[in-house]
GROMACS .gro file of C-alpha atoms in nm:
model
  294
    1MET     CA    1  -0.677  -3.780   3.597
    2ILE     CA    2  -0.453  -4.015   3.817
    3PRO     CA    3  -0.214  -4.313   3.800
    4GLN     CA    4  -0.386  -4.656   3.744
    5SER     CA    5  -0.244  -4.794   4.090
    6LEU     CA    6  -0.417  -4.506   4.289
    7ARG     CA    7  -0.738  -4.542   4.070
    8THR     CA    8  -0.701  -4.921   4.204
    9LEU     CA    9  -0.676  -4.819   4.581
   10LEU     CA   10  -0.976  -4.617   4.543
   11ASP     CA   11  -1.190  -4.880   4.319
   12GLU     CA   12  -1.070  -5.117   4.586
   13THR     CA   13  -1.239  -4.908   4.912
   14ARG     CA   14  -1.579  -4.867   5.101
   15GLY     CA   15  -1.610  -4.625   5.291
   16GLN     CA   16  -1.292  -4.394   5.431
   17ARG     CA   17  -0.984  -4.635   5.535
   18ARG     CA   18  -0.613  -4.576   5.516
   19ALA     CA   19  -0.362  -4.773   5.264
   20HIS     CA   20   0.027  -4.723   5.094
   21TRP     CA   21   0.112  -4.629   4.748
   22ALA     CA   22   0.421  -4.507   4.617
   23GLY     CA   23   0.608  -4.518   4.955
   24ARG     CA   24   0.404  -4.291   5.113
   25GLU     CA   25   0.059  -4.352   5.378
   26LEU     CA   26  -0.272  -4.230   5.242
   27TRP     CA   27  -0.666  -4.147   5.374
   28LEU     CA   28  -0.920  -4.253   5.039
   29ALA     CA   29  -1.275  -4.182   5.085
   30ASN     CA   30  -1.493  -4.333   4.821
   31GLU     CA   31  -1.806  -4.222   4.932
   32ALA     CA   32  -2.211  -4.141   4.835
   33TRP     CA   33  -2.111  -3.856   4.768
   34GLY     CA   34  -1.769  -3.871   4.627
   35GLU     CA   35  -1.378  -4.000   4.689
   36LEU     CA   36  -1.091  -3.829   4.776
   37ALA     CA   37  -0.704  -3.944   4.779
   38LEU     CA   38  -0.490  -3.734   5.019
   39SER     CA   39  -0.145  -3.858   5.134
   40LEU     CA   40  -0.035  -3.762   5.476
   41GLN     CA   41   0.324  -3.720   5.368
   42GLY     CA   42   0.294  -3.314   5.290
   43GLY     CA   43  -0.030  -3.329   5.331
   44GLN     CA   44  -0.089  -3.336   4.991
   45LEU     CA   45  -0.465  -3.371   4.884
   46LEU     CA   46  -0.426  -3.561   4.563
   47HIS     CA   47  -0.730  -3.693   4.412
   48PHE     CA   48  -1.160  -3.516   4.458
   49LEU     CA   49  -1.422  -3.642   4.224
   50PRO     CA   50  -1.770  -3.583   4.284
   51ALA     CA   51  -2.091  -3.842   4.270
   52GLY     CA   52  -2.193  -3.842   3.959
   53ASP     CA   53  -1.987  -3.613   3.805
   54GLY     CA   54  -1.835  -3.838   3.526
   55SER     CA   55  -1.473  -3.706   3.507
   56GLU     CA   56  -1.183  -3.921   3.600
   57GLY     CA   57  -1.141  -3.630   3.914
   58TRP     CA   58  -1.089  -3.293   3.896
   59LEU     CA   59  -0.698  -3.294   3.999
   60TRP     CA   60  -0.428  -3.444   3.851
   61VAL     CA   61  -0.152  -3.649   3.963
   62THR     CA   62   0.209  -3.784   3.744
   63PRO     CA   63   0.176  -4.140   3.643
   64THR     CA   64   0.550  -4.145   3.739
   65PRO     CA   65   0.554  -3.988   4.133
   66GLN     CA   66   0.910  -3.992   4.301
   67ASP     CA   67   0.988  -4.222   4.514
   68LEU     CA   68   1.021  -4.049   4.943
   69PRO     CA   69   1.222  -3.821   4.998
   70GLY     CA   70   1.119  -3.586   4.666
   71ALA     CA   71   0.760  -3.515   4.638
   72ILE     CA   72   0.494  -3.624   4.430
   73ARG     CA   73   0.373  -3.393   4.153
   74GLY     CA   74   0.007  -3.258   4.150
   75GLY     CA   75  -0.267  -3.261   4.339
   76ILE     CA   76  -0.188  -3.007   4.544
   77PRO     CA   77   0.089  -2.932   4.760
   78LEU     CA   78   0.143  -2.708   5.043
   79CYS     CA   79   0.384  -2.424   4.968
   80TRP     CA   80   0.433  -2.318   5.314
   81PRO     CA   81   0.564  -2.069   5.501
   82TRP     CA   82   0.715  -1.947   5.180
   83PHE     CA   83   0.674  -2.030   4.758
   84ALA     CA   84   0.930  -2.045   4.520
   85ASP     CA   85   1.202  -1.790   4.597
   86ASP     CA   86   1.062  -1.556   4.839
   87ARG     CA   87   1.196  -1.695   5.123
   88TYR     CA   88   1.091  -1.434   5.366
   89ALA     CA   89   1.059  -1.720   5.620
   90ASP     CA   90   1.288  -1.930   5.573
   91GLU     CA   91   1.522  -1.981   5.893
   92SER     CA   92   1.831  -2.166   5.732
   93GLU     CA   93   2.104  -1.992   5.787
   94ASP     CA   94   2.184  -1.949   5.432
   95HIS     CA   95   1.808  -1.934   5.299
   96SER     CA   96   1.904  -2.275   5.135
   97GLY     CA   97   1.571  -2.454   5.238
   98PRO     CA   98   1.348  -2.700   5.047
   99PHE     CA   99   1.212  -2.510   4.716
  100HIS     CA  100   0.889  -2.412   4.819
  101GLY     CA  101   0.846  -2.443   5.175
  102THR     CA  102   0.922  -2.711   5.416
  103ALA     CA  103   0.534  -2.839   5.448
  104ARG     CA  104   0.500  -3.012   5.134
  105LEU     CA  105   0.799  -3.246   5.206
  106ALA     CA  106   0.663  -3.371   5.613
  107ASP     CA  107   0.504  -3.573   5.740
  108TRP     CA  108   0.134  -3.456   5.839
  109ARG     CA  109  -0.104  -3.649   6.117
  110LEU     CA  110  -0.479  -3.671   6.056
  111ASP     CA  111  -0.617  -3.483   6.376
  112ALA     CA  112  -1.019  -3.478   6.314
  113VAL     CA  113  -1.242  -3.657   6.013
  114ASP     CA  114  -1.615  -3.491   6.065
  115GLU     CA  115  -1.854  -3.704   5.900
  116HIS     CA  116  -2.195  -3.606   5.762
  117GLU     CA  117  -2.405  -3.699   5.491
  118GLU     CA  118  -2.312  -3.471   5.269
  119GLY     CA  119  -1.960  -3.534   5.240
  120VAL     CA  120  -1.657  -3.480   5.476
  121GLU     CA  121  -1.396  -3.275   5.666
  122LEU     CA  122  -1.054  -3.347   5.806
  123HIS     CA  123  -0.813  -3.133   6.006
  124LEU     CA  124  -0.452  -3.210   5.972
  125SER     CA  125  -0.134  -3.041   6.139
  126PRO     CA  126   0.209  -3.135   6.043
  127GLU     CA  127   0.388  -3.398   6.290
  128THR     CA  128   0.643  -3.186   6.417
  129ARG     CA  129   0.707  -2.787   6.403
  130LEU     CA  130   0.781  -2.656   6.045
  131HIS     CA  131   0.901  -2.323   6.238
  132SER     CA  132   1.031  -2.159   6.570
  133GLN     CA  133   0.765  -1.905   6.519
  134LEU     CA  134   0.483  -2.074   6.351
  135THR     CA  135   0.236  -2.321   6.316
  136ALA     CA  136   0.018  -2.460   6.055
  137ARG     CA  137  -0.310  -2.642   6.037
  138LEU     CA  138  -0.476  -2.754   5.699
  139VAL     CA  139  -0.850  -2.806   5.677
  140VAL     CA  140  -0.998  -3.024   5.362
  141GLN     CA  141  -1.420  -2.979   5.294
  142ALA     CA  142  -1.564  -3.196   5.027
  143ASN     CA  143  -1.932  -3.348   4.898
  144ALA     CA  144  -2.101  -3.395   4.591
  145ARG     CA  145  -2.056  -3.000   4.506
  146ARG     CA  146  -1.754  -2.842   4.599
  147LEU     CA  147  -1.372  -2.888   4.714
  148HIS     CA  148  -1.323  -2.664   4.935
  149VAL     CA  149  -0.902  -2.647   5.073
  150GLU     CA  150  -0.737  -2.402   5.320
  151LEU     CA  151  -0.398  -2.368   5.520
  152ILE     CA  152  -0.420  -2.189   5.856
  153THR     CA  153  -0.157  -1.966   5.980
  154GLU     CA  154  -0.086  -1.904   6.335
  155HIS     CA  155   0.233  -1.690   6.514
  156VAL     CA  156   0.272  -1.835   6.804
  157GLY     CA  157   0.628  -1.629   6.882
  158GLU     CA  158   0.693  -1.307   6.967
  159THR     CA  159   0.834  -1.144   6.696
  160PRO     CA  160   0.688  -1.033   6.329
  161VAL     CA  161   0.732  -1.319   6.022
  162LYS     CA  162   0.700  -1.223   5.688
  163ILE     CA  163   0.583  -1.510   5.520
  164SER     CA  164   0.449  -1.615   5.145
  165GLY     CA  165   0.348  -1.976   5.013
  166ALA     CA  166   0.075  -2.128   4.770
  167LEU     CA  167  -0.233  -2.380   4.732
  168HIS     CA  168  -0.011  -2.498   4.409
  169SER     CA  169  -0.308  -2.694   4.280
  170TYR     CA  170  -0.281  -2.895   3.952
  171LEU     CA  171  -0.586  -2.907   3.747
  172ALA     CA  172  -0.653  -3.176   3.545
  173VAL     CA  173  -0.764  -3.096   3.164
  174ARG     CA  174  -0.867  -3.226   2.894
  175ASP     CA  175  -0.557  -3.022   2.649
  176ALA     CA  176  -0.378  -2.793   2.875
  177PHE     CA  177  -0.267  -2.566   2.591
  178ALA     CA  178  -0.644  -2.548   2.458
  179CYS     CA  179  -0.751  -2.359   2.829
  180ARG     CA  180  -0.902  -2.038   2.896
  181VAL     CA  181  -0.891  -1.859   3.213
  182GLU     CA  182  -1.150  -1.637   3.242
  183GLY     CA  183  -1.181  -1.364   3.505
  184LEU     CA  184  -0.831  -1.228   3.495
  185ALA     CA  185  -0.898  -0.955   3.189
  186GLY     CA  186  -0.711  -0.626   3.275
  187ALA     CA  187  -0.489  -0.769   3.547
  188ARG     CA  188  -0.171  -0.642   3.606
  189TYR     CA  189   0.054  -0.980   3.627
  190LEU     CA  190   0.456  -1.041   3.729
  191ASP     CA  191   0.614  -1.268   3.343
  192LYS     CA  192   0.808  -1.492   3.510
  193LEU     CA  193   0.926  -1.584   3.217
  194ALA     CA  194   1.056  -1.252   3.053
  195GLY     CA  195   1.224  -1.158   3.400
  196PHE     CA  196   0.910  -1.082   3.579
  197ALA     CA  197   0.877  -0.819   3.345
  198ASP     CA  198   0.538  -0.626   3.454
  199ARG     CA  199   0.240  -0.648   3.212
  200GLU     CA  200  -0.131  -0.636   3.181
  201GLN     CA  201  -0.392  -0.890   3.047
  202GLN     CA  202  -0.547  -0.801   2.751
  203GLY     CA  203  -0.879  -0.965   2.714
  204GLU     CA  204  -0.958  -1.325   2.905
  205LEU     CA  205  -0.615  -1.552   2.906
  206GLY     CA  206  -0.596  -1.799   2.701
  207VAL     CA  207  -0.284  -2.094   2.713
  208ARG     CA  208  -0.170  -2.183   2.365
  209GLY     CA  209   0.189  -2.290   2.552
  210GLY     CA  210   0.432  -2.269   2.846
  211LEU     CA  211   0.356  -1.977   3.059
  212ASP     CA  212   0.482  -1.870   3.441
  213ARG     CA  213   0.215  -1.563   3.558
  214ILE     CA  214   0.149  -1.477   3.884
  215TYR     CA  215  -0.143  -1.265   3.821
  216HIS     CA  216  -0.249  -0.929   4.115
  217SER     CA  217  -0.575  -1.014   4.140
  218ASN     CA  218  -0.869  -1.181   4.408
  219ALA     CA  219  -1.078  -1.198   4.116
  220GLU     CA  220  -1.321  -1.550   4.104
  221LEU     CA  221  -1.149  -1.735   3.804
  222THR     CA  222  -1.325  -1.980   3.554
  223LEU     CA  223  -1.147  -2.239   3.395
  224ASP     CA  224  -1.258  -2.378   3.054
  225ASP     CA  225  -1.082  -2.659   2.853
  226GLY     CA  226  -1.360  -2.713   2.665
  227ALA     CA  227  -1.506  -3.003   2.807
  228ARG     CA  228  -1.538  -2.865   3.175
  229ARG     CA  229  -1.602  -2.526   3.340
  230LEU     CA  230  -1.459  -2.524   3.661
  231ARG     CA  231  -1.511  -2.235   3.926
  232ILE     CA  232  -1.180  -2.090   4.129
  233ALA     CA  233  -1.234  -1.879   4.436
  234ARG     CA  234  -0.968  -1.794   4.644
  235GLN     CA  235  -0.945  -1.665   5.036
  236GLY     CA  236  -0.688  -1.478   5.176
  237SER     CA  237  -0.496  -1.451   4.828
  238ASP     CA  238  -0.388  -1.160   4.634
  239SER     CA  239  -0.206  -1.390   4.353
  240ALA     CA  240  -0.336  -1.559   4.132
  241VAL     CA  241  -0.032  -1.798   3.957
  242VAL     CA  242  -0.114  -1.947   3.639
  243TRP     CA  243   0.158  -2.191   3.558
  244HIS     CA  244   0.274  -2.459   3.295
  245PRO     CA  245   0.621  -2.533   3.231
  246GLY     CA  246   0.481  -2.626   2.785
  247GLU     CA  247   0.758  -2.826   2.600
  248ALA     CA  248   1.030  -2.809   2.863
  249LEU     CA  249   0.820  -3.110   3.074
  250PRO     CA  250   1.001  -3.200   3.443
  251GLU     CA  251   1.212  -3.573   3.441
  252ASP     CA  252   0.885  -3.669   3.662
  253THR     CA  253   0.601  -3.605   3.410
  254PRO     CA  254   0.590  -3.819   3.102
  255THR     CA  255   0.487  -3.592   2.739
  256GLU     CA  256   0.124  -3.732   2.714
  257ALA     CA  257   0.061  -3.695   3.078
  258GLY     CA  258   0.187  -3.324   3.044
  259HIS     CA  259  -0.076  -3.190   2.796
  260ARG     CA  260  -0.355  -3.266   3.093
  261PHE     CA  261  -0.270  -3.015   3.374
  262LEU     CA  262  -0.332  -2.700   3.414
  263CYS     CA  263  -0.191  -2.477   3.748
  264VAL     CA  264  -0.377  -2.212   3.859
  265GLU     CA  265  -0.302  -2.124   4.225
  266SER     CA  266  -0.405  -1.938   4.538
  267ALA     CA  267  -0.150  -1.771   4.706
  268ASN     CA  268   0.110  -1.524   4.839
  269THR     CA  269   0.384  -1.369   4.628
  270ARG     CA  270   0.587  -1.092   4.612
  271LEU     CA  271   0.304  -0.944   4.500
  272ASP     CA  272   0.032  -0.945   4.789
  273PRO     CA  273   0.306  -1.091   5.118
  274VAL     CA  274   0.167  -1.151   5.451
  275TRP     CA  275   0.319  -1.013   5.785
  276LEU     CA  276   0.184  -1.203   6.063
  277VAL     CA  277   0.248  -1.053   6.448
  278PRO     CA  278   0.236  -1.216   6.786
  279GLY     CA  279  -0.097  -1.367   6.806
  280ALA     CA  280  -0.222  -1.351   6.451
  281GLN     CA  281  -0.356  -1.595   6.202
  282HIS     CA  282  -0.398  -1.603   5.814
  283LEU     CA  283  -0.614  -1.802   5.620
  284LEU     CA  284  -0.501  -1.964   5.253
  285GLY     CA  285  -0.774  -2.097   5.044
  286THR     CA  286  -0.916  -2.219   4.734
  287THR     CA  287  -1.255  -2.367   4.662
  288LEU     CA  288  -1.360  -2.582   4.393
  289SER     CA  289  -1.683  -2.618   4.222
  290LEU     CA  290  -1.860  -2.638   3.901
  291ALA     CA  291  -1.945  -2.346   3.651
  292LEU     CA  292  -2.266  -2.290   3.459
  293PRO     CA  293  -2.213  -2.355   3.097
  294ALA     CA  294  -2.112  -1.976   2.939
   0.00000   0.00000   0.00000
């Protein structure tokens, strides 16, 4: 589910091109393998629709996006080099850097576009340095069968650095409160709505209202909304964040649209922060593909 204005831009696209939308520069593709839209402000993937899927897309974007310098709610925002309040890598004097880190508010450059008959691979990096000791690269692979996104951190400094982060995926669903997330049965989780209480998931997760949980699990997950079963594989992550604000929707999200997404995120959180030593790299990834019917 994406705004109609973005849908119109994609419909007018043949092959690949750059365009402007909501004050941002986009890279768009409408090819035989499917569609892709990416904002260079934030390095944020906004839309993916494989050929023959028959849906509006696998990602959700609010129909009322904020103007710059605000961030767009939806798609896959990059939370780096920290996530939420786990500000280990925040170099500001009083740890008052932007919520979810600096990457999602930065300008990114498209370094390479590798095309082939089955799909495309994009390589991006920030226009300016975002951390004194860390660099970031983004790789996006899309074809008619799957979407793969990886955020690669490299330590180029001299002292160890502790980081957190997330690929904050807003997945399009028919009704958030009728979804089922499979693969978390028996997993421990922190319930952020209950003061980070430590609990155990009893059976599979049925979403029936607002929730904000950090599951300690690296298992492959399946999101079933009754119309589509989406497989979610994660790389370099032992935290799966499942989030929906319930009826307390943010100001940039209308009520009807707010029931059409569920966030299931590949993350590194307080449960699995990453220590990087000089010369080391870390890859945080997520791979989306269709799952077989249950």
